[in-house]
Coordinates of C-alpha atoms in Angstrom, one line a residue:
M20 CA -38.3 -14.4 -37.5
V21 CA -34.5 -14.0 -35.3
Q22 CA -31.6 -13.1 -37.2
T23 CA -28.6 -13.7 -35.0
Q24 CA -25.5 -12.3 -36.5
P25 CA -22.1 -15.0 -37.2
K26 CA -19.9 -15.3 -35.1
Q27 CA -15.9 -13.7 -35.5
Q28 CA -12.8 -15.6 -36.1
P29 CA -11.1 -16.4 -32.1
L30 CA -8.8 -13.8 -31.6
Y31 CA -6.4 -16.7 -30.2
E32 CA -5.6 -20.1 -30.9
G33 CA -3.6 -22.5 -28.0
A34 CA -1.8 -21.5 -24.1
E35 CA 1.0 -19.4 -26.3
W36 CA 0.7 -15.7 -26.2
T37 CA 2.9 -12.9 -28.2
F38 CA 2.8 -8.6 -27.7
K39 CA 0.2 -8.6 -31.1
K40 CA -2.5 -11.7 -30.2
L41 CA -2.2 -9.5 -25.8
D42 CA -3.0 -6.3 -28.8
L43 CA -6.2 -7.6 -30.3
V44 CA -7.6 -9.4 -27.3
F45 CA -6.7 -5.8 -25.1
D46 CA -8.7 -4.6 -27.8
A47 CA -11.7 -6.1 -27.9
I48 CA -12.1 -5.8 -23.7
E49 CA -11.6 -2.3 -24.4
E50 CA -15.4 -2.3 -26.5
I51 CA -17.3 -4.7 -23.8
A52 CA -15.2 -3.1 -21.1
K53 CA -16.7 0.7 -22.8
D54 CA -20.3 -0.3 -24.8
E55 CA -21.6 -3.0 -22.8
L56 CA -20.5 -2.1 -19.7
G57 CA -19.8 1.4 -19.5
L58 CA -17.2 1.1 -17.8
D59 CA -14.6 4.4 -16.8
V60 CA -10.9 3.6 -16.9
Y61 CA -7.6 5.8 -16.6
P62 CA -5.4 5.1 -19.1
N63 CA -3.8 1.6 -19.2
Q64 CA -0.3 0.4 -19.1
I65 CA 0.4 -3.0 -19.4
E66 CA 3.9 -4.5 -18.2
V67 CA 5.2 -8.0 -18.6
I68 CA 7.3 -9.6 -15.6
T69 CA 8.3 -12.2 -15.0
A70 CA 8.1 -14.5 -11.9
E71 CA 10.5 -12.9 -10.1
Q72 CA 9.6 -9.6 -10.6
M73 CA 5.8 -10.6 -10.0
L74 CA 8.2 -11.3 -6.1
D75 CA 9.9 -8.4 -6.3
A76 CA 6.6 -6.6 -6.7
Y77 CA 5.0 -8.6 -3.7
S78 CA 8.4 -7.0 -1.3
G79 CA 6.9 -3.6 -2.2
I80 CA 4.1 -2.9 -1.7
G81 CA 2.1 -3.3 -5.3
M82 CA 4.3 -0.4 -6.3
P83 CA 6.8 0.0 -9.6
L84 CA 8.4 2.8 -7.1
M85 CA 10.0 2.0 -3.5
Y86 CA 12.3 2.9 -1.7
N87 CA 15.4 0.2 0.0
H88 CA 14.5 -1.7 3.4
W89 CA 15.1 -5.0 5.4
S90 CA 11.8 -5.2 5.1
F91 CA 11.6 -5.7 1.6
G92 CA 13.9 -8.0 0.9
K93 CA 12.5 -10.4 4.0
S94 CA 9.6 -10.8 2.1
F95 CA 11.0 -11.8 -1.6
V96 CA 13.4 -13.9 0.2
R97 CA 10.3 -15.5 1.7
D98 CA 8.2 -15.3 -0.7
E99 CA 10.5 -16.5 -3.3
F100 CA 11.4 -20.1 -1.5
Y101 CA 7.9 -21.0 -1.3
Y102 CA 7.1 -20.3 -4.8
R103 CA 10.4 -22.3 -5.9
K104 CA 9.1 -25.2 -2.9
G105 CA 6.0 -25.1 -4.8
M106 CA 4.6 -24.6 -1.8
R107 CA 3.3 -21.1 -3.3
G108 CA 1.0 -20.0 -5.6
L109 CA 1.8 -16.0 -7.6
A110 CA -1.0 -14.1 -8.2
Y111 CA -2.4 -14.0 -11.6
E112 CA -1.9 -9.6 -11.8
I113 CA -0.8 -7.1 -9.1
V114 CA -3.1 -3.7 -10.6
I115 CA -1.2 0.1 -8.8
N116 CA -4.0 2.8 -8.9
S117 CA -2.2 5.1 -10.9
S118 CA -2.9 6.9 -13.4
P119 CA -1.9 5.2 -16.4
C120 CA -3.2 2.6 -14.0
I121 CA -0.5 0.0 -14.0
S122 CA -1.4 -3.5 -14.9
Y123 CA 1.3 -6.5 -14.6
V124 CA 0.9 -10.1 -15.8
M125 CA 2.8 -12.9 -15.8
E126 CA 5.0 -13.9 -19.0
E127 CA 4.2 -17.3 -17.9
N128 CA 0.7 -16.8 -17.5
S129 CA -1.7 -18.4 -21.3
M130 CA -3.2 -16.8 -23.5
T131 CA -6.8 -16.7 -21.8
M132 CA -5.7 -16.1 -18.5
Q133 CA -3.5 -12.6 -20.2
A134 CA -7.4 -12.0 -21.1
L135 CA -8.4 -12.8 -18.0
V136 CA -6.2 -10.5 -15.9
I137 CA -6.2 -7.2 -18.8
A138 CA -10.5 -8.3 -18.1
H139 CA -9.9 -8.6 -14.4
A140 CA -7.8 -5.6 -14.0
A141 CA -7.1 -3.1 -16.4
F142 CA -10.9 -3.1 -16.6
G143 CA -12.1 -4.5 -13.5
H144 CA -9.9 -2.5 -10.5
N145 CA -9.2 0.3 -13.2
H146 CA -12.6 0.9 -13.3
F147 CA -13.8 1.0 -8.4
F148 CA -10.2 3.2 -8.6
K149 CA -11.1 5.6 -10.9
N150 CA -14.5 6.4 -9.9
N151 CA -15.1 4.9 -5.6
H152 CA -15.5 7.9 -3.8
L153 CA -13.2 7.1 -1.2
F154 CA -10.3 7.3 -3.8
R155 CA -11.4 10.4 -5.0
Q156 CA -11.7 11.8 -2.0
W157 CA -8.7 10.5 0.0
T158 CA -5.9 9.6 -3.4
D159 CA -4.5 11.0 -6.1
A160 CA -3.6 8.9 -9.3
E161 CA -2.1 11.6 -11.3
A162 CA 0.5 12.0 -8.5
I163 CA 1.3 9.2 -6.8
L164 CA 4.0 7.9 -9.0
D165 CA 5.9 11.4 -9.0
Y166 CA 5.7 11.1 -4.7
M167 CA 6.6 7.5 -5.5
H168 CA 10.1 8.6 -6.6
F169 CA 10.3 11.6 -4.7
A170 CA 10.5 9.2 -1.8
R171 CA 13.4 6.4 -3.2
K172 CA 15.4 9.4 -4.1
Y173 CA 15.1 11.7 -0.9
I174 CA 15.2 8.6 1.4
G175 CA 18.5 7.7 -1.0
K176 CA 20.4 11.0 -0.3
C177 CA 19.5 10.8 3.6
E178 CA 21.1 6.8 3.6
E179 CA 24.1 8.5 1.3
R180 CA 24.5 11.5 4.7
Y181 CA 23.6 9.9 7.5
G182 CA 23.7 6.5 7.1
V183 CA 21.6 3.3 6.4
E184 CA 21.8 2.0 9.4
A185 CA 20.1 4.8 10.9
V186 CA 18.0 4.9 8.3
E187 CA 16.9 1.3 8.3
E188 CA 16.1 2.4 12.3
L189 CA 13.8 5.3 11.8
L190 CA 12.0 2.8 9.2
D191 CA 11.9 0.9 11.4
A192 CA 9.8 2.3 14.1
A193 CA 7.8 3.8 11.1
H194 CA 6.8 0.3 9.8
A195 CA 5.4 -1.0 13.7
L196 CA 2.8 2.7 13.5
R197 CA 2.3 2.1 10.0
E198 CA -1.2 1.5 11.1
N199 CA -2.3 4.1 12.8
A200 CA -0.8 7.3 10.7
V201 CA -4.0 7.2 8.9
D202 CA -6.4 10.3 9.0
R203 CA -9.1 8.7 9.3
Y204 CA -12.2 11.3 9.2
S205 CA -10.3 14.1 7.7
R206 CA -9.6 14.1 4.2
P207 CA -5.7 14.7 3.6
A208 CA -3.9 17.4 1.5
K209 CA -3.2 16.2 -2.3
L210 CA -0.3 14.7 -2.9
S211 CA 1.9 17.0 -4.8
H212 CA 5.3 15.9 -6.3
E213 CA 6.2 19.8 -6.7
M214 CA 4.9 21.0 -3.7
E215 CA 6.4 18.8 -1.3
R216 CA 10.4 19.2 -2.9
Q217 CA 9.5 23.5 -2.9
R218 CA 7.8 22.5 0.7
M219 CA 11.4 21.0 2.4
E220 CA 13.1 22.9 0.3
A221 CA 12.0 26.1 2.3
R222 CA 12.4 24.1 5.3
Q223 CA 15.5 23.6 4.9
E224 CA 16.7 27.2 4.4
H225 CA 16.8 28.4 7.5
E226 CA 18.1 27.0 10.6
R227 CA 15.4 25.0 13.5
T228 CA 15.5 25.6 16.8
S229 CA 16.5 22.0 19.1
Y230 CA 12.7 22.4 20.3
R231 CA 9.4 22.6 17.7
D232 CA 7.5 25.4 17.7
I233 CA 5.1 23.8 20.6
W234 CA 8.3 23.8 23.1
R235 CA 9.8 27.2 22.3
T236 CA 5.9 28.7 22.9
L237 CA 5.1 27.1 26.0
P238 CA 3.8 29.6 28.8
E239 CA 5.9 30.1 31.0
K240 CA 5.3 28.8 34.7
S241 CA 5.9 31.1 38.3
K242 CA 7.0 29.0 41.1
D243 CA 4.1 29.5 43.4
E244 CA 0.9 28.6 40.6
D245 CA -1.3 26.4 42.1
E246 CA -2.3 23.4 41.3
K247 CA -5.3 24.8 39.1
T248 CA -3.7 27.0 37.4
K249 CA -1.0 24.5 36.4
S250 CA -3.7 22.5 35.4
E251 CA -5.5 25.2 33.4
R252 CA -2.4 25.7 31.7
Q253 CA -1.8 21.9 30.4
E254 CA -5.4 21.6 29.0
Q255 CA -4.5 25.1 27.2
I256 CA -0.7 22.9 25.7
I257 CA -3.6 19.6 24.5
K258 CA -6.5 22.0 23.4
K259 CA -3.2 24.0 21.0
L260 CA -1.9 19.7 20.4
G261 CA -5.1 19.3 19.0
L262 CA -5.4 16.0 21.9
P263 CA -6.0 13.0 21.4
E264 CA -5.1 12.5 18.4
A265 CA -5.1 9.1 16.0
N266 CA -2.5 9.5 14.0
L267 CA 0.5 8.8 15.8
L268 CA 3.1 8.9 13.5
Y269 CA 2.0 13.0 11.6
F270 CA 1.6 13.9 15.8
L271 CA 5.8 12.8 16.7
E272 CA 6.1 14.3 12.8
K273 CA 4.7 17.8 14.0
H274 CA 5.6 17.7 17.9
S275 CA 8.1 15.2 18.6
P276 CA 11.1 17.0 20.6
A277 CA 14.3 14.5 19.7
L278 CA 13.7 14.3 15.5
Q279 CA 15.4 16.2 13.0
D280 CA 14.2 17.8 10.4
W281 CA 14.9 14.5 7.5
Q282 CA 14.1 12.0 10.3
R283 CA 10.2 13.9 10.4
E284 CA 10.1 13.9 6.4
I285 CA 10.7 10.5 6.0
L286 CA 8.2 10.0 9.1
R287 CA 5.5 11.8 6.5
I288 CA 6.4 10.1 3.4
V289 CA 5.4 6.7 5.4
R290 CA 2.8 7.8 6.7
N291 CA 1.9 10.1 3.2
I292 CA 1.5 5.8 1.9
A293 CA 0.0 4.3 4.8
Q294 CA -2.6 6.7 4.3
Y295 CA -2.4 5.9 0.2
F296 CA -3.2 2.5 0.7
Y297 CA -6.2 3.1 3.8
P298 CA -8.8 3.3 1.0
Q299 CA -8.1 -0.6 -0.4
K300 CA -8.3 -2.5 3.3
Q301 CA -12.3 -0.5 2.8
T302 CA -12.5 -1.0 0.2
K303 CA -11.5 -4.8 -0.3
V304 CA -14.2 -7.2 -0.7
M305 CA -16.3 -4.3 -3.3
N306 CA -13.3 -4.0 -5.4
E307 CA -12.7 -7.2 -6.0
G308 CA -16.3 -8.2 -6.2
C309 CA -16.3 -5.4 -9.6
A310 CA -12.8 -7.2 -11.4
C311 CA -14.0 -10.6 -11.0
F312 CA -17.9 -9.8 -12.6
C313 CA -16.4 -8.0 -15.0
H314 CA -13.8 -10.0 -15.9
Y315 CA -16.9 -13.0 -15.5
F316 CA -19.4 -10.4 -17.8
I317 CA -16.4 -9.8 -20.3
M318 CA -14.9 -13.6 -20.9
N319 CA -18.7 -14.5 -21.3
S320 CA -19.0 -11.8 -23.7
L321 CA -16.2 -12.8 -26.1
F322 CA -16.9 -16.4 -26.3
D323 CA -21.0 -15.7 -27.2
K324 CA -19.3 -13.8 -30.5
G325 CA -16.8 -16.3 -31.0
L326 CA -13.6 -14.1 -30.4
I327 CA -12.5 -17.1 -27.8
T328 CA -13.0 -20.9 -28.5
E329 CA -14.7 -23.2 -26.4
G330 CA -11.3 -24.3 -24.6
S331 CA -10.3 -21.3 -24.2
M332 CA -13.8 -20.5 -22.2
L333 CA -12.9 -24.1 -20.2
E334 CA -9.7 -22.5 -19.0
F335 CA -11.8 -19.4 -18.0
I336 CA -14.0 -21.4 -15.7
D337 CA -11.0 -23.5 -13.9
Y338 CA -9.4 -20.5 -13.5
H339 CA -12.8 -18.1 -12.1
T340 CA -14.2 -20.9 -10.0
R341 CA -10.6 -21.2 -7.7
V342 CA -10.4 -18.0 -7.4
V343 CA -13.6 -17.7 -5.7
A344 CA -14.1 -20.5 -3.9
Q345 CA -15.5 -20.1 -0.4
P346 CA -13.6 -22.9 1.7
D347 CA -15.5 -24.7 4.3
F348 CA -14.5 -24.0 7.8
D349 CA -13.1 -27.6 8.3
D350 CA -11.1 -27.2 4.9
P351 CA -7.3 -26.8 5.6
R352 CA -7.5 -23.4 3.2
W353 CA -10.6 -21.3 5.3
N354 CA -9.3 -18.5 6.2
G355 CA -12.2 -16.2 7.0
L356 CA -14.8 -15.2 3.7
N357 CA -12.9 -15.0 0.1
P358 CA -13.2 -11.7 -0.6
Y359 CA -13.3 -13.3 -3.7
A360 CA -16.5 -15.4 -2.9
L361 CA -18.7 -12.9 -2.0
G362 CA -18.2 -10.0 -3.1
F363 CA -18.7 -12.1 -6.7
A364 CA -21.5 -13.7 -5.2
M365 CA -23.0 -9.7 -4.3
M366 CA -22.4 -8.5 -7.9
Q367 CA -24.6 -11.9 -9.0
D368 CA -27.1 -11.4 -7.2
I369 CA -27.8 -8.4 -7.6
Y370 CA -27.7 -8.0 -11.0
R371 CA -29.9 -11.1 -10.9
I372 CA -32.6 -9.5 -8.5
C373 CA -33.1 -6.0 -10.7
H374 CA -34.4 -8.6 -13.7
S375 CA -35.4 -11.5 -12.0
P376 CA -36.1 -11.1 -8.7
T377 CA -38.8 -13.4 -6.2
E378 CA -41.7 -12.0 -3.8
E379 CA -38.5 -12.2 -1.2
D380 CA -36.0 -10.0 -3.5
R381 CA -39.2 -7.6 -3.5
A382 CA -39.6 -7.3 -0.5
W383 CA -36.0 -7.0 0.6
F384 CA -34.9 -4.8 -2.6
P385 CA -38.2 -2.2 -3.6
D386 CA -36.0 0.0 -4.8
I387 CA -34.2 -2.3 -7.5
A388 CA -36.3 -4.6 -7.3
G389 CA -36.9 -5.6 -11.2
C390 CA -35.6 -2.7 -12.5
G391 CA -34.1 -3.7 -15.3
E392 CA -31.6 -2.1 -14.8
G393 CA -28.3 -4.8 -13.0
I394 CA -25.4 -3.0 -14.5
S395 CA -26.4 0.6 -13.3
V396 CA -27.1 -0.6 -9.8
L397 CA -23.7 -2.1 -9.8
K398 CA -21.9 1.2 -10.4
D399 CA -23.6 3.3 -8.8
A400 CA -22.8 0.3 -5.9
W401 CA -19.1 0.6 -6.9
A402 CA -19.1 4.4 -7.1
N403 CA -21.0 4.6 -3.2
F404 CA -20.4 2.0 -0.9
R405 CA -17.8 0.6 1.1
D406 CA -17.4 -3.1 2.4
E407 CA -19.4 -2.7 5.3
S408 CA -22.1 -0.1 4.4
F409 CA -22.1 -2.0 0.7
I410 CA -23.0 -5.7 2.8
L411 CA -25.9 -3.4 5.4
Q412 CA -27.7 -2.6 2.6
F413 CA -27.1 -5.4 -0.2
L414 CA -26.4 -8.4 1.3
S415 CA -29.9 -10.6 0.4
P416 CA -31.2 -13.6 2.4
K417 CA -30.9 -16.0 -0.4
L418 CA -26.9 -15.0 0.1
I419 CA -26.7 -15.7 3.7
R420 CA -28.2 -19.3 3.2
D421 CA -25.7 -19.6 -0.2
F422 CA -23.2 -19.7 2.6
R423 CA -25.4 -20.8 5.3
L424 CA -24.1 -18.2 7.6
F425 CA -25.9 -17.2 11.5
Q426 CA -23.9 -15.5 14.1
I427 CA -22.3 -16.8 17.4
H428 CA -22.9 -14.9 20.9
D429 CA -19.5 -15.4 22.3
N430 CA -19.7 -14.2 25.9
S431 CA -15.8 -14.9 27.9
A432 CA -18.1 -14.9 31.1
L433 CA -20.3 -17.6 29.9
P434 CA -20.1 -21.9 29.8
H435 CA -21.3 -22.1 25.8
L436 CA -21.8 -20.4 23.0
K437 CA -25.3 -19.1 21.7
V438 CA -26.4 -19.0 18.6
E439 CA -28.2 -15.5 17.9
A440 CA -29.6 -15.4 14.2
I441 CA -30.9 -18.2 12.3
H442 CA -32.3 -18.2 8.7
N443 CA -36.1 -16.1 9.5
E444 CA -36.5 -12.4 8.8
Q445 CA -34.7 -11.0 12.2
G446 CA -32.3 -13.5 11.7
Y447 CA -30.7 -12.7 8.5
R448 CA -31.3 -8.7 9.5
K449 CA -28.8 -9.3 12.3
I450 CA -26.3 -11.7 9.8
R451 CA -25.9 -9.1 7.9
S452 CA -25.3 -5.9 10.4
A453 CA -23.0 -8.7 12.0
L454 CA -21.0 -9.5 8.9
A455 CA -20.8 -5.3 8.2
K456 CA -19.7 -4.4 11.4
S457 CA -16.7 -6.9 11.0
Y458 CA -15.4 -5.1 8.0
T459 CA -15.3 -1.6 10.1
V460 CA -12.3 0.3 10.0
S461 CA -12.1 0.2 14.0
A462 CA -12.7 -3.9 13.9
M463 CA -9.5 -4.2 11.6
D464 CA -6.9 -1.8 13.2
L465 CA -5.9 -0.9 17.0
D466 CA -7.9 2.5 17.7
I467 CA -4.6 3.8 19.3
Q468 CA -4.2 7.5 20.7
V469 CA -2.0 10.2 21.9
A470 CA -4.0 11.1 25.1
D471 CA -2.0 13.7 27.1
V472 CA 1.0 15.2 27.5
E473 CA 3.3 15.9 30.6
F474 CA 5.2 19.5 29.6
D475 CA 6.2 20.5 33.7
G476 CA 8.4 17.5 34.2
D477 CA 9.9 15.2 32.5
R478 CA 7.8 15.0 28.8
A479 CA 6.6 11.6 29.5
L480 CA 3.8 11.4 25.9
T481 CA 0.3 9.3 27.3
L482 CA -1.3 6.9 24.4
R483 CA -4.7 5.4 25.1
H484 CA -5.5 2.1 24.1
M485 CA -10.3 1.9 22.8
V486 CA -10.9 -1.3 23.5
H487 CA -14.0 -2.3 21.5
N488 CA -15.6 -5.9 22.6
D489 CA -13.5 -6.6 25.3
V490 CA -10.6 -7.0 23.1
P491 CA -7.6 -5.4 24.4
I492 CA -3.8 -5.6 23.6
E493 CA -1.9 -8.1 23.9
G494 CA 0.3 -7.3 26.5
K495 CA 4.4 -8.1 24.8
E496 CA 2.6 -6.0 21.5
A497 CA 1.8 -3.4 23.8
E498 CA 5.3 -3.0 24.5
E499 CA 7.2 -3.2 21.5
V500 CA 4.6 -0.3 19.4
M501 CA 5.8 1.4 23.6
K502 CA 9.1 1.4 22.4
R503 CA 9.1 2.0 18.7
V504 CA 6.7 5.5 19.7
A505 CA 9.5 6.1 23.4
Q506 CA 12.2 6.3 20.1
L507 CA 10.7 8.6 18.2
W508 CA 9.6 11.0 21.2
G509 CA 12.3 10.7 22.9
Y510 CA 10.9 10.9 26.6
D511 CA 9.1 8.4 28.7
V512 CA 5.0 7.2 27.4
G513 CA 2.9 5.1 29.7
L514 CA -0.2 3.8 27.8
Y515 CA -3.6 2.4 29.2
C516 CA -6.7 0.9 27.9
E517 CA -9.5 1.4 28.0
D518 CA -12.6 0.2 27.4
A519 CA -14.3 2.0 25.6
V520 CA -17.8 1.8 26.3
N521 CA -18.0 2.4 31.0
G522 CA -14.1 4.0 30.8
K523 CA -12.4 1.5 32.9
I524 CA -9.7 1.0 32.8
L525 CA -8.5 -2.6 32.1
A526 CA -4.4 -2.4 31.8
T527 CA -1.3 0.2 31.7
Y528 CA 2.6 0.2 30.4
D529 CA 5.1 2.0 30.9
I530 CA 8.1 2.0 28.9
T531 CA 11.2 4.3 30.9
L532 CA 14.1 5.4 28.5
S533 CA 17.6 4.9 30.0

C-alpha cells in the first residue's frame, strides 16, 4: 500500500498580503526552487513598491539608479496617462540582473500574485541571469549597481559644470545611436566603479591636445606625393582605426576631433549601459520561458503540498493563462508571437519529450526523447543557448502544428505571395529555420558601420548600411541618424546603403554641417 504525505496547512488565505505572509511564501518557494528544480540563484532582494514607483521604474529602463534625462520623464507621463485612464495595465514585476537580484513587486498585487511574481522573477529570471552563458560572459551582476551610481553622480556633476542643456543635447545624440553602440563579437571589459573612477581621474590629470591621438600622429604629407602614396597612407590610417567599426559610439568616443573629455565619458556611460542590456535582446523567449516554467512548476507544487488553497490556484491559473496567451493574427491584440507563449510552450514541450515522447519525438530528438531528465535538459538549454539557437534546436513539429505556423515567401518583385513551407517534414525544418532566423540580432538591428574617414580634405566620415533581406533604411530615419553622428563627429557625414549579398549600392545620403 502506497502512503501519501498528508497535506499541510495553507500558508495564507484570501487576497490580502502581509510581510509575514510574504516571508513564509518566499521560504516555501525557495525550498521548491532549490530542492525540486535545483535552481542556482543570486541572493534575492524583494522590493514592494507603489504603482507610481513602478511607472518610475519603467521610465528609468528598470534600474533603481539612473541618470536624469527628459526622455525618462516623457515616458513616465505617457505611461501614467494610459494607466490612469485604464487603457494600459502595469507589469506584475520588474527584475534586475544584479547581485543581489532585485525584484520589484507592486503593493496592489494580491497575495497569490505576490507568490507568482516571487517564483517567476526572484527564482526563474534570477536563475537565468546567473547561469546563461551570454549573461555570464557579457555582464557583471556584482558591479552594475555601483556603476549606475557612478554614472548618475558623474552626469549630475557635468550638468552642474557645463549646463543641463549641453548634457541633454549630448545624451539625445548618444541615445539615438545606442542601438549601434554594442560590441557583438568581442567580450567587453568588466564594469568596475573603482576602475572607472581611477581612469577618469588619470584622464583629468593632464591636459589633452585639441586633437585626438589619431589626428596628432597622422603622417606628414608632402606636396608632391602621388595618388598611390595618398591611397597607401589612407589605408594605413584606416587600418589603425580598425575600420569598419560597427560600434558607432565607441568610434566617436575614441576618435572624434570635436568632443571634450567629459563628453567622451558620457558616451562611454551610454554604451556601457547599452552593452549591459544586449544579452536580454538575444534571450527574450528563453528568459521568459524559463521564468514561466519555473513559476508554473512551483505554484503547482505549492498546491500539491496543500500550501495554497483551491481559490488561490484558480486565481493563479487565470493570471498565468493571460500571460502565456497567443492572440490570433486577426485579434486586435496581435503583435507577433508572444515570447511568453512561445517560451513557455517550448519549455513544457521539452519536458514532455523527455518524459512522454511520441514516435515523432524520438525521430526528431533522439538525444533527449524518453531520457526522463526533463529538468536537467532544460537547465542545460537555459545555460547554453540563445533564442535563435534554442528555437533551431528544440522547436518540435507538434508545437509548429499547435501554433499553426507556416512560411510565406514574400518577394516584392512577384505579384503574389507564395506559401513555401507547410506541415510536412521538409516544411517543419524550413519553418523552424525561418523562425529561428527572425530572432537573430542582425534581423532586429540596423547594421551600420563606420566605413571610411577622409583625412586629407574635409575630415568627412562615411557610414555604410549593410542591407539584409532587401530592407533599406528609411530616408528620414537615415538623415536623423546622420545628424546625430555629425553632431558628435563635428564634420560632414555621408552614408551609403549596400546590399549585403551582391554589394550593390542602393542609396546614398549626405549631411553637411553649415
